[in-house]
Every structure is written in structure tokens, then in C-alpha cells.
Coordinates of C-alpha atoms and ligand atoms in Angstrom, one line a residue:
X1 CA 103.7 -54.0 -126.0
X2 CA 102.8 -57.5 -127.1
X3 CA 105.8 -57.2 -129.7
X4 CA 107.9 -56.2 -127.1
X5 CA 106.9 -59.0 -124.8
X6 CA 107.3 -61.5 -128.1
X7 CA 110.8 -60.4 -128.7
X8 CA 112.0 -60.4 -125.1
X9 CA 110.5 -63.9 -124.6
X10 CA 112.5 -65.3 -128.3
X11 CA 115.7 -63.7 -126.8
X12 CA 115.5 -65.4 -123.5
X13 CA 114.6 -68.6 -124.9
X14 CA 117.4 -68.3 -127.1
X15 CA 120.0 -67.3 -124.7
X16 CA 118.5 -69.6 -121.4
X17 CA 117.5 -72.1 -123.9
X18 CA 119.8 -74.7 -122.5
X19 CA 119.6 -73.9 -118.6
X20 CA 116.1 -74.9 -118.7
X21 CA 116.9 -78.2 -119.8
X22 CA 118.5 -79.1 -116.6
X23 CA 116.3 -76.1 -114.6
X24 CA 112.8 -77.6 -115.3
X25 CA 112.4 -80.8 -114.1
X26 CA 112.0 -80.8 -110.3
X27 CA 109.4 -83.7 -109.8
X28 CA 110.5 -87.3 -110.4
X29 CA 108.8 -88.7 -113.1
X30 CA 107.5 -85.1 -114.6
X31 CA 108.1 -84.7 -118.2
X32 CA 108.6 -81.4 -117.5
X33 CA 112.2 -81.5 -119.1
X34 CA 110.9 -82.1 -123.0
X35 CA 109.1 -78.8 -123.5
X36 CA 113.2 -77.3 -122.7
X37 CA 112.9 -75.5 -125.7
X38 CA 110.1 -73.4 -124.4
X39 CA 110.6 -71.9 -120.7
X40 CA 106.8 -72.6 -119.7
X41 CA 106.4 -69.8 -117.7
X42 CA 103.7 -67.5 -117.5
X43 CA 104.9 -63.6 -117.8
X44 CA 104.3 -61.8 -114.9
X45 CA 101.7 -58.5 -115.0
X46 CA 100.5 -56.8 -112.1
X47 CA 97.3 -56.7 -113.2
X48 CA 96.0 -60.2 -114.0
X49 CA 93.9 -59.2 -116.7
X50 CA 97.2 -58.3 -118.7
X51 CA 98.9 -61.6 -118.0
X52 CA 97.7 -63.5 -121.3
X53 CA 97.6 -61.3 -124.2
X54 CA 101.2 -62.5 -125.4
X55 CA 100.5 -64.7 -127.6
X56 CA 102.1 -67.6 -129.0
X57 CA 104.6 -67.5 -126.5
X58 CA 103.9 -71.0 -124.7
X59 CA 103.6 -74.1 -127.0
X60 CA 100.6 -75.8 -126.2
X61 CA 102.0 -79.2 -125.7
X62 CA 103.9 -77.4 -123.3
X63 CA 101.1 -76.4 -121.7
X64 CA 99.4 -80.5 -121.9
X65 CA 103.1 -82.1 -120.6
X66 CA 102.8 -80.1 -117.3
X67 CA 99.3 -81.1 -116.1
X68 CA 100.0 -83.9 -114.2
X69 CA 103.4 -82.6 -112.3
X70 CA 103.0 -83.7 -108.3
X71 CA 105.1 -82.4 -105.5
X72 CA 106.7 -79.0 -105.2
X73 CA 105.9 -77.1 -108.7
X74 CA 107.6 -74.0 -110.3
X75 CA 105.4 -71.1 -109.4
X76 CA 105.7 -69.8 -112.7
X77 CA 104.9 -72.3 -114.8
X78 CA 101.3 -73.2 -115.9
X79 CA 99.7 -76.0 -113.6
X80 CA 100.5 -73.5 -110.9
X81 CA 98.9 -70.7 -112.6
X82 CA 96.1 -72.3 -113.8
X83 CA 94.9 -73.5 -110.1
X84 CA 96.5 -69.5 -108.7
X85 CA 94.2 -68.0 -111.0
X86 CA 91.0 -70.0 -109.8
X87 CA 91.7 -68.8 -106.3
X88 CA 91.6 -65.1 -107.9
X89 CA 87.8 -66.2 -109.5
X90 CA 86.7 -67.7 -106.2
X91 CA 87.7 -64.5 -104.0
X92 CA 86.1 -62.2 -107.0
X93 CA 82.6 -64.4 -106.8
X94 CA 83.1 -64.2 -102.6
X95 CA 84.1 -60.6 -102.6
X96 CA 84.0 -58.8 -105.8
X97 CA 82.3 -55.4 -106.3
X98 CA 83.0 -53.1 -109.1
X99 CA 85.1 -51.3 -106.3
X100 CA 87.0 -55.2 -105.6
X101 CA 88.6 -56.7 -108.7
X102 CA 91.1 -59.2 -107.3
X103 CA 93.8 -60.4 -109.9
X104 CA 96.8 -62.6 -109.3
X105 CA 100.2 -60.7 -108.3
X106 CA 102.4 -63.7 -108.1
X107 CA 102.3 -67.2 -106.8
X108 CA 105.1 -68.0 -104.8
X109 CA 104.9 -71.5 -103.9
X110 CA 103.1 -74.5 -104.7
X111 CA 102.5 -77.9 -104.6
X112 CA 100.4 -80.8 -106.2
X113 CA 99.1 -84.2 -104.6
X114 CA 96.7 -87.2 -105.6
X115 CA 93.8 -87.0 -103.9
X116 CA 92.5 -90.5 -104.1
X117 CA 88.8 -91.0 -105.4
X118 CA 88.6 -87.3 -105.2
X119 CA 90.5 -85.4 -107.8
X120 CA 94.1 -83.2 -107.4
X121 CA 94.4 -80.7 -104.5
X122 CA 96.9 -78.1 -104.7
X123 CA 98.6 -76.3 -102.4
X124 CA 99.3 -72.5 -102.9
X125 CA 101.1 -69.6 -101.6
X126 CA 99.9 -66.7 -103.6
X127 CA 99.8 -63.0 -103.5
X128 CA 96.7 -61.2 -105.3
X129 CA 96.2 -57.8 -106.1
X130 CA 93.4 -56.0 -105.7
X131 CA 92.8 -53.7 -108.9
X132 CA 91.1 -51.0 -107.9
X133 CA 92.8 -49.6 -105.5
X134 CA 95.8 -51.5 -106.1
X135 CA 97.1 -52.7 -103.3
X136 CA 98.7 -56.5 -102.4
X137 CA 98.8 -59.6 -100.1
X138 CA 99.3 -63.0 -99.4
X139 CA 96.5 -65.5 -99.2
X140 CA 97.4 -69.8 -98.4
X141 CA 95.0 -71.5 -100.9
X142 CA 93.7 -75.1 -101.4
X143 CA 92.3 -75.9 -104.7
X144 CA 91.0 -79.6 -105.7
X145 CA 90.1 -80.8 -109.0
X146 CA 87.6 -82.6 -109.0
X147 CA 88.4 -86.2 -110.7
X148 CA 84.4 -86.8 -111.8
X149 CA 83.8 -85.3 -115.4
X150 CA 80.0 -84.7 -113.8
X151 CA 81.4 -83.0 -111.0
X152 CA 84.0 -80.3 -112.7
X153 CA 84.2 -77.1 -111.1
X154 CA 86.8 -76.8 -108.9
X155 CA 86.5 -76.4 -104.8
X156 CA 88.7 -73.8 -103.2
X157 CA 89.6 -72.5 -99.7
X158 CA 91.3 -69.4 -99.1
X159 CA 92.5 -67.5 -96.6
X160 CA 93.9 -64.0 -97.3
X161 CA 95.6 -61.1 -94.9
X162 CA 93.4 -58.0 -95.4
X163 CA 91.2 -57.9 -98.6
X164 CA 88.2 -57.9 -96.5
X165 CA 89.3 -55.4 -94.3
X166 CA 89.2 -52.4 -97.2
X167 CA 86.2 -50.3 -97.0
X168 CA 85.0 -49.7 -99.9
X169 CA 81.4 -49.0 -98.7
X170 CA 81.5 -45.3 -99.2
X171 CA 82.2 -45.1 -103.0
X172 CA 79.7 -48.4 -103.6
X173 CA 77.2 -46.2 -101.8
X174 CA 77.8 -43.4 -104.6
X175 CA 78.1 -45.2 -107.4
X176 CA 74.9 -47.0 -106.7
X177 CA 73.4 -43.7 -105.6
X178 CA 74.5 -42.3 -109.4
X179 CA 73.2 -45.8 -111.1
X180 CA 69.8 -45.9 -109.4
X181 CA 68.6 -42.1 -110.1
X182 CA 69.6 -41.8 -113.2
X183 CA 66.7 -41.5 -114.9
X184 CA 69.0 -43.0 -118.1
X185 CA 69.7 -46.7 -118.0
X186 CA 73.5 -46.3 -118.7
X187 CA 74.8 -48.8 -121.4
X188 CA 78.5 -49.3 -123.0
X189 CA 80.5 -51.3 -125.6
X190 CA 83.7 -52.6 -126.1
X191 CA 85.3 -52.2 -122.4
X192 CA 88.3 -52.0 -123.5
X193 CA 88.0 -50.5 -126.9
X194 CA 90.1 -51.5 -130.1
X195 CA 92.8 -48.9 -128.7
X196 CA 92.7 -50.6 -125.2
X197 CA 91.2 -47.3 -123.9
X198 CA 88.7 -47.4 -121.2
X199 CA 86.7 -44.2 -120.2
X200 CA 86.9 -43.6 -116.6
X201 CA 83.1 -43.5 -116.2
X202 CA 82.7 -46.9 -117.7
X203 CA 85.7 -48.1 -115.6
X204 CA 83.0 -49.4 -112.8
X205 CA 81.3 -51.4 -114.9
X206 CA 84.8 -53.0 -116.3
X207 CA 85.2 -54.1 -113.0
X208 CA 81.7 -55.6 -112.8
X209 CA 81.9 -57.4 -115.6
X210 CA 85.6 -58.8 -114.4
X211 CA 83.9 -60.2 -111.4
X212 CA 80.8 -61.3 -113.2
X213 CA 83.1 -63.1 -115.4
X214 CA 85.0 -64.8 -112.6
X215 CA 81.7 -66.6 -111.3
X216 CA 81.8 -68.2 -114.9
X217 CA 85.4 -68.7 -115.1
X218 CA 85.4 -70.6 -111.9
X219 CA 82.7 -72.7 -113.2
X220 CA 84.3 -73.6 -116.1
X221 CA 87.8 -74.1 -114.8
X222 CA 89.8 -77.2 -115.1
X223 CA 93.3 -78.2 -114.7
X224 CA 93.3 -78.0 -118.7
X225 CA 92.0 -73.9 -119.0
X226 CA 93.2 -71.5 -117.8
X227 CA 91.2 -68.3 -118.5
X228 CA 90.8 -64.4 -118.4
X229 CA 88.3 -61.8 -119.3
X230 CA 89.2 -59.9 -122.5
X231 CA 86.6 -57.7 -122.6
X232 CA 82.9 -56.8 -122.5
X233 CA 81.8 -56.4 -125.6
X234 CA 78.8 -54.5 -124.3
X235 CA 76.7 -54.0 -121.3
X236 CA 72.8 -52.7 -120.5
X237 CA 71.8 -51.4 -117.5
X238 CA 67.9 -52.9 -117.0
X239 CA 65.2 -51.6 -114.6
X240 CA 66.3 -52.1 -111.2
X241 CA 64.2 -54.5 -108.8
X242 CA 64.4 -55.4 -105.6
X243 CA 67.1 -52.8 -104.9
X244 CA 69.3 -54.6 -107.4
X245 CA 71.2 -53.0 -109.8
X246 CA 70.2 -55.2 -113.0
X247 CA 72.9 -55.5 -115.9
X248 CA 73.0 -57.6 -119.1
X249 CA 76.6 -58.2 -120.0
X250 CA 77.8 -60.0 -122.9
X251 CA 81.7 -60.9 -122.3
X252 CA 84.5 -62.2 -124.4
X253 CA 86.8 -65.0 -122.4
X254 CA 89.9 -65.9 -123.3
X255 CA 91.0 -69.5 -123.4
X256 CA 95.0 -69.2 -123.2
X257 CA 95.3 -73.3 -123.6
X258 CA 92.8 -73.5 -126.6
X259 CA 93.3 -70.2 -127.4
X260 CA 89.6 -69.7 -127.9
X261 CA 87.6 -66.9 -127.4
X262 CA 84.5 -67.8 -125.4
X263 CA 81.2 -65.6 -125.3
X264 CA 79.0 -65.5 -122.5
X265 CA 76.1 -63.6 -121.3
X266 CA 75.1 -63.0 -118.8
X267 CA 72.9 -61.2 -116.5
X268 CA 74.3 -59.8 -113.1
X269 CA 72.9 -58.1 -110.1
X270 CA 74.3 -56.0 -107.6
X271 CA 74.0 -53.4 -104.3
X272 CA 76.6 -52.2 -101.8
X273 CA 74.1 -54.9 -99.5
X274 CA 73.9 -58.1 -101.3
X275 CA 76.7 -58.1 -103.6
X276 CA 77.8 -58.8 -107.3
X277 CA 74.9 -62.3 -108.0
X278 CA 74.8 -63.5 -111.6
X279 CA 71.4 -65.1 -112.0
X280 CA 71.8 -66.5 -115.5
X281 CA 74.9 -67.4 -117.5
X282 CA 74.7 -68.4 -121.1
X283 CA 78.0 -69.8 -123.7
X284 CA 77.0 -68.5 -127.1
X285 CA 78.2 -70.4 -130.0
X286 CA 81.8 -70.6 -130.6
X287 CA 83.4 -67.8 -133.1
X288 CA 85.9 -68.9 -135.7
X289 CA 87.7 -66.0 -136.2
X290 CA 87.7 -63.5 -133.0
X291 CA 90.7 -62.1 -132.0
X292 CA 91.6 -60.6 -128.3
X293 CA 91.2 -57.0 -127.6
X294 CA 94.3 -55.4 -126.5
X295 CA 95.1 -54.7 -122.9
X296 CA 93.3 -51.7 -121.0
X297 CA 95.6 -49.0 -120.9
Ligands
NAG301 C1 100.5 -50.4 -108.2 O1 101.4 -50.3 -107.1 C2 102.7 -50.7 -107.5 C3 103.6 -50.8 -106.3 O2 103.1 -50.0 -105.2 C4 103.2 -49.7 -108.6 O3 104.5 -50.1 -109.0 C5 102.3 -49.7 -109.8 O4 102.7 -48.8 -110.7 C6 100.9 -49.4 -109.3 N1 100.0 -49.6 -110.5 C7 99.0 -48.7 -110.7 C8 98.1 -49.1 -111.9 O5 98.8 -47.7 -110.1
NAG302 C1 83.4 -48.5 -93.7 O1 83.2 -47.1 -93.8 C2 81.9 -46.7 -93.5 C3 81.8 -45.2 -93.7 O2 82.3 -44.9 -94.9 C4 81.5 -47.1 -92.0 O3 80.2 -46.7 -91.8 C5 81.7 -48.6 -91.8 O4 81.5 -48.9 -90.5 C6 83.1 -49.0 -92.3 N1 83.1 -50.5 -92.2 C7 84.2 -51.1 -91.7 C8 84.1 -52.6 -91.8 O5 85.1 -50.6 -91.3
NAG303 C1 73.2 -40.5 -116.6 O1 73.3 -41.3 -117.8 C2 73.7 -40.5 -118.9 C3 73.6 -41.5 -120.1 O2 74.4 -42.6 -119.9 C4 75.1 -40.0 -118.6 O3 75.5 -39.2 -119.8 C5 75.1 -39.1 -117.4 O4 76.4 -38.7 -117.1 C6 74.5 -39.9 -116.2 N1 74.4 -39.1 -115.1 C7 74.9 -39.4 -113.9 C8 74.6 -38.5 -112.8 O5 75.5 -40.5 -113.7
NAG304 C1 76.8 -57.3 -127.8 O1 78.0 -57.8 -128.5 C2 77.8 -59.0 -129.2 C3 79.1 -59.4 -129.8 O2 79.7 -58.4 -130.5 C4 76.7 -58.8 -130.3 O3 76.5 -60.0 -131.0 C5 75.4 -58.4 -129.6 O4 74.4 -58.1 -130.6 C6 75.6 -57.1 -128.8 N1 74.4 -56.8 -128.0 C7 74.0 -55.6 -127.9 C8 72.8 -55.4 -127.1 O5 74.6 -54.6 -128.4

């Protein structure tokens, strides 16, 4: 799969190569033009989870030349993925549940201005995709970058047809049901696994972690990341209190710009009634030689 994607992406460079020169630069004063070479654009995966496993396929300076592009952007390219994909971590932290995994479908428009004082808001058209039940829509996004280094994570507004409106309060009920009586606190490990195979009974808490990850992502974000959950390495159900479903989850991140892989722990609650909280996040100390997990199946 990833060798597929390699070698489709070295054949269209080679054959668009020289389109892109004249194709790229659509903003005055964007340096957009010099990374020609390299068609900066994100490949597109239904599932956003899959979008960023091909590696080596954008050139990093690439990825730096783009950053300060104002006006209309190209959709595809990476300033407008990187604030698309915060959007997708804001609605999973608003509305996540490991029955409500939003990724990013596609973004279709978008545009970038200086805010002054403030940071730089952008403008978005998107369409997300919610995982589970995959279905689609449009949401109209604002996301501003904070300009303060004390003050990074980013704000975001969003505004979406329908995600709210699928009820997924039956199988929540169950699954809770399932978790809480158990007299067994369930654990797992390498979500997806070497083979990217998930079993379907650990597929719920896949999607936990996904969201659970988005509240750090969006944290984190700046206009110079842009990340995605590779995989939880493991996870450990703990006494429930409160009514909360308890978890410990200790998640790999990938850093597409830095290519890093980031681990974090963290401990996350959840019901069908309050919704996916996570009460501590920690970074753990950078590892020198990870590599990403493959794609889930
Ligand atoms: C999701 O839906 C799209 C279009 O309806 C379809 O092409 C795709 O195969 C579906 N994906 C999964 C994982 O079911
Ligand atoms: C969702 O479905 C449940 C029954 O499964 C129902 O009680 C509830 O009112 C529904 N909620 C909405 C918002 O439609
Ligand atoms: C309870 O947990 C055990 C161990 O994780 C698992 O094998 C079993 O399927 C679970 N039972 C239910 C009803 O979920
Ligand atoms: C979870 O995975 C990490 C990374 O592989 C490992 O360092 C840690 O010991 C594991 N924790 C548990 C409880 O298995």
C-alpha cells in the first residue's frame, strides 16, 4: 500500500512535474512556486487516520515555504490541511465517543488572513467523515492561530450539517453496559497491530483512544504540525468511579512535519452521559528510533 502510494506519487511528480511550476503559486508574494518539484499535496484517504503513512512523499521545506501563504489556498496542500485537521480534533474533543470518530474527508476551500495582534484565522470549507458509521458532510470552519508562543493552542468554531443529529445512544448504552459488568477489566495492545489488524472487539476502544488523542492533538497543534494518531500501543481499563468508564491509554502520535513519533499517556473517562473527558495527559520522552505502525486494515 505505502509502496504503491510512493510509486504513484514519483510518477506524477515526474510526469506533472512542470505544470506545477506555473499551477502552485496562486497568492502574490507566496513562495509557493519553489517547492515545484514536489506537488505539496496531501493524498487524500477517506479515513483520516490513513492520510499520513506515506512517507517521504512531501519534502519538508516544502512543508516550511507554505506556512505563511494568505488569501485563497489550494485545498490540498498543507497549511490547509494542517488547520482542516484541527477542526477534525476540535469536533472529536466536542463530540467524540468511541461510537463518533470524526476524520477529515476533504477540504474544499480555504482561505488565510492576518489577524492583527491576534494570530492567523483561516477560513474553511471542509467535509469530515465520521468513521464509524461512515457517513459524510460539510461543516464552515474558522480556525485562529494564536500569534503568542504562551497562548498556542489553536481556537476553532465550527458549524457542521448533521453530525449531531446521529444517534448513537443505543449502542453507547451497550457497550457501556458490556464495559461496566464485566467483572474483567478489559486491556489491549498494539491497536493496530504490526499487520494493521484490529480485532473487532477492541475496535471501540480504537475509537476511544482516536478521540482521546484528538483532545491532545488539538492542544498541541500549530500552524507548523500537523498530526495523527498511529496507534495505541496499549490501553487498561481501571475501576470505574463515578459512573465513569476509567482508561489508561498510552498513544503513539505522528508528527508528519517533524516526522516524530510522539508518546503520550493519558488517562480518559467516559459514559453515554458525560462524554469522552481526559483528566491527565502526559508527553513521555522522545524515542529515537520508532517507526509508524501500518494502517488499520
Ligand atoms: C464509506 O462510504 C463510501 C461511500 O459511501 C464507500 O466508498 C467506502 O467504501 C465506505 N468505507 C467503508 C470503510 O465502509
Ligand atoms: C436516540 O435514540 C434513543 C433510543 O435508541 C432515543 O431514546 C433518543 O430519544 C434518541 N435521541 C435523539 C436525539 O434522537
Ligand atoms: C469480559 O472480559 C474478558 C476479558 O477481557 C473478555 O474475554 C470477555 O469477552 C468480556 N465479556 C464481555 C461480556 O464483554
Ligand atoms: C505501553 O506501551 C509502552 C510503549 O510500548 C510501554 O513502554 C509501556 O510499558 C506499556 N504499558 C503497559 C501497561 O503495558
Amino acid at each position: 500500500m505505502n509502496l504503491t502510494i510512493l510509486i504513484v506519487m514519483a510518477v506524477l511528480t515526474g510526469v506533472l512535474g512542470s505544470p506545477y511550476v506555473t499551477d502552485t503559486d496562486v497568492t502574490p508574494g507566496s513562495d509557493s512556486a519553489g517547492m515545484s518539484a514536489h506537488p505539496n499535496s496531501v493524498p487524500e484517504a477517506a479515513d483520516g487516520t490513513e492520510v499520513f503513512h506515506e512517507e517521504g512523499v512531501v519534502e519538508e521545506e516544502g512543508v516550511e515555504e507554505d506556512v505563511m501563504a494568505t488569501g485563497e489556498l489550494n485545498p490540498s496542500h498543507y497549511p490547509a490541511q494542517r488547520a482542516a485537521n484541527v477542526v477534525k480534533h476540535y469536533l472529536n474533543t466536542r463530540y467524540g465517543s468511541p461510537y463518533r470518530w470524526v476524520g477529515l474527508h476533504k477540504v474544499h476551500s480555504a482561505n488565510a488572513e492576518e489577524v492583527a495582534e491576534s494570530g492567523r484565522k483561516y477560513h474553511l470549507e471542509i467535509s469530515v467523515q465520521e468513521m464509524t458509521g461512515n457517513t459524510t458532510e460539510k461543516c464552515s470552519a474558522e480556525v485562529l492561530f494564536p500569534a503568542l508562543e504562551n497562548q498556542r493552542s489553536p481556537q476553532v468554531q465550527a458549524s457542521c450539517e448533521a453530525l449531531l443529529t446521529a444517534n448513537t445512544t443505543a449502542q453507547e448504552e451497550a457497550l457501556y453496559q458490556q464495559y461496566r459488568r464485566n467483572h474483567t477489566l478489559l486491556s489491549g495492545h498494539n491497536l493496530p497491530d504490526s499487520y494493521g489488524h484490529i480485532d473487532p472487539d477492541m475496535k471501540p476502544l480504537w475509537h476511544l483512544g482516536g478521540v482521546a488523542s484528538s483532545f491532545v492533538m488539538l492542544k498541541e497543534s500549530t500552524e507548523n504540525t500537523l498530526y495523527n494518531m498511529a496507534q495505541v500501543a496499549n490501553v487498561t481499563q481501571l475501576e470505574t468511579e463515578n459512573d465513569q468508564l476509567r482508561f489508561n491509554y498510552h498513544v503513539l502520535l505522528h508528527d508528519m512535519v517533524s516526522q516524530e513519533i510522539i508518546h503520550w499517556k493519558l488517562l480518559v473517562t467516559w459514559s453515554p452521559a458525560e462524554g469522552v473527558k481526559v483528566l491527565q495527559m502526559e508527553e513521555l520522552p522522545k524515542c529515537e528510533h520508532c517507526e509508524v505502525p501500518p494502517k488499520p486494515n
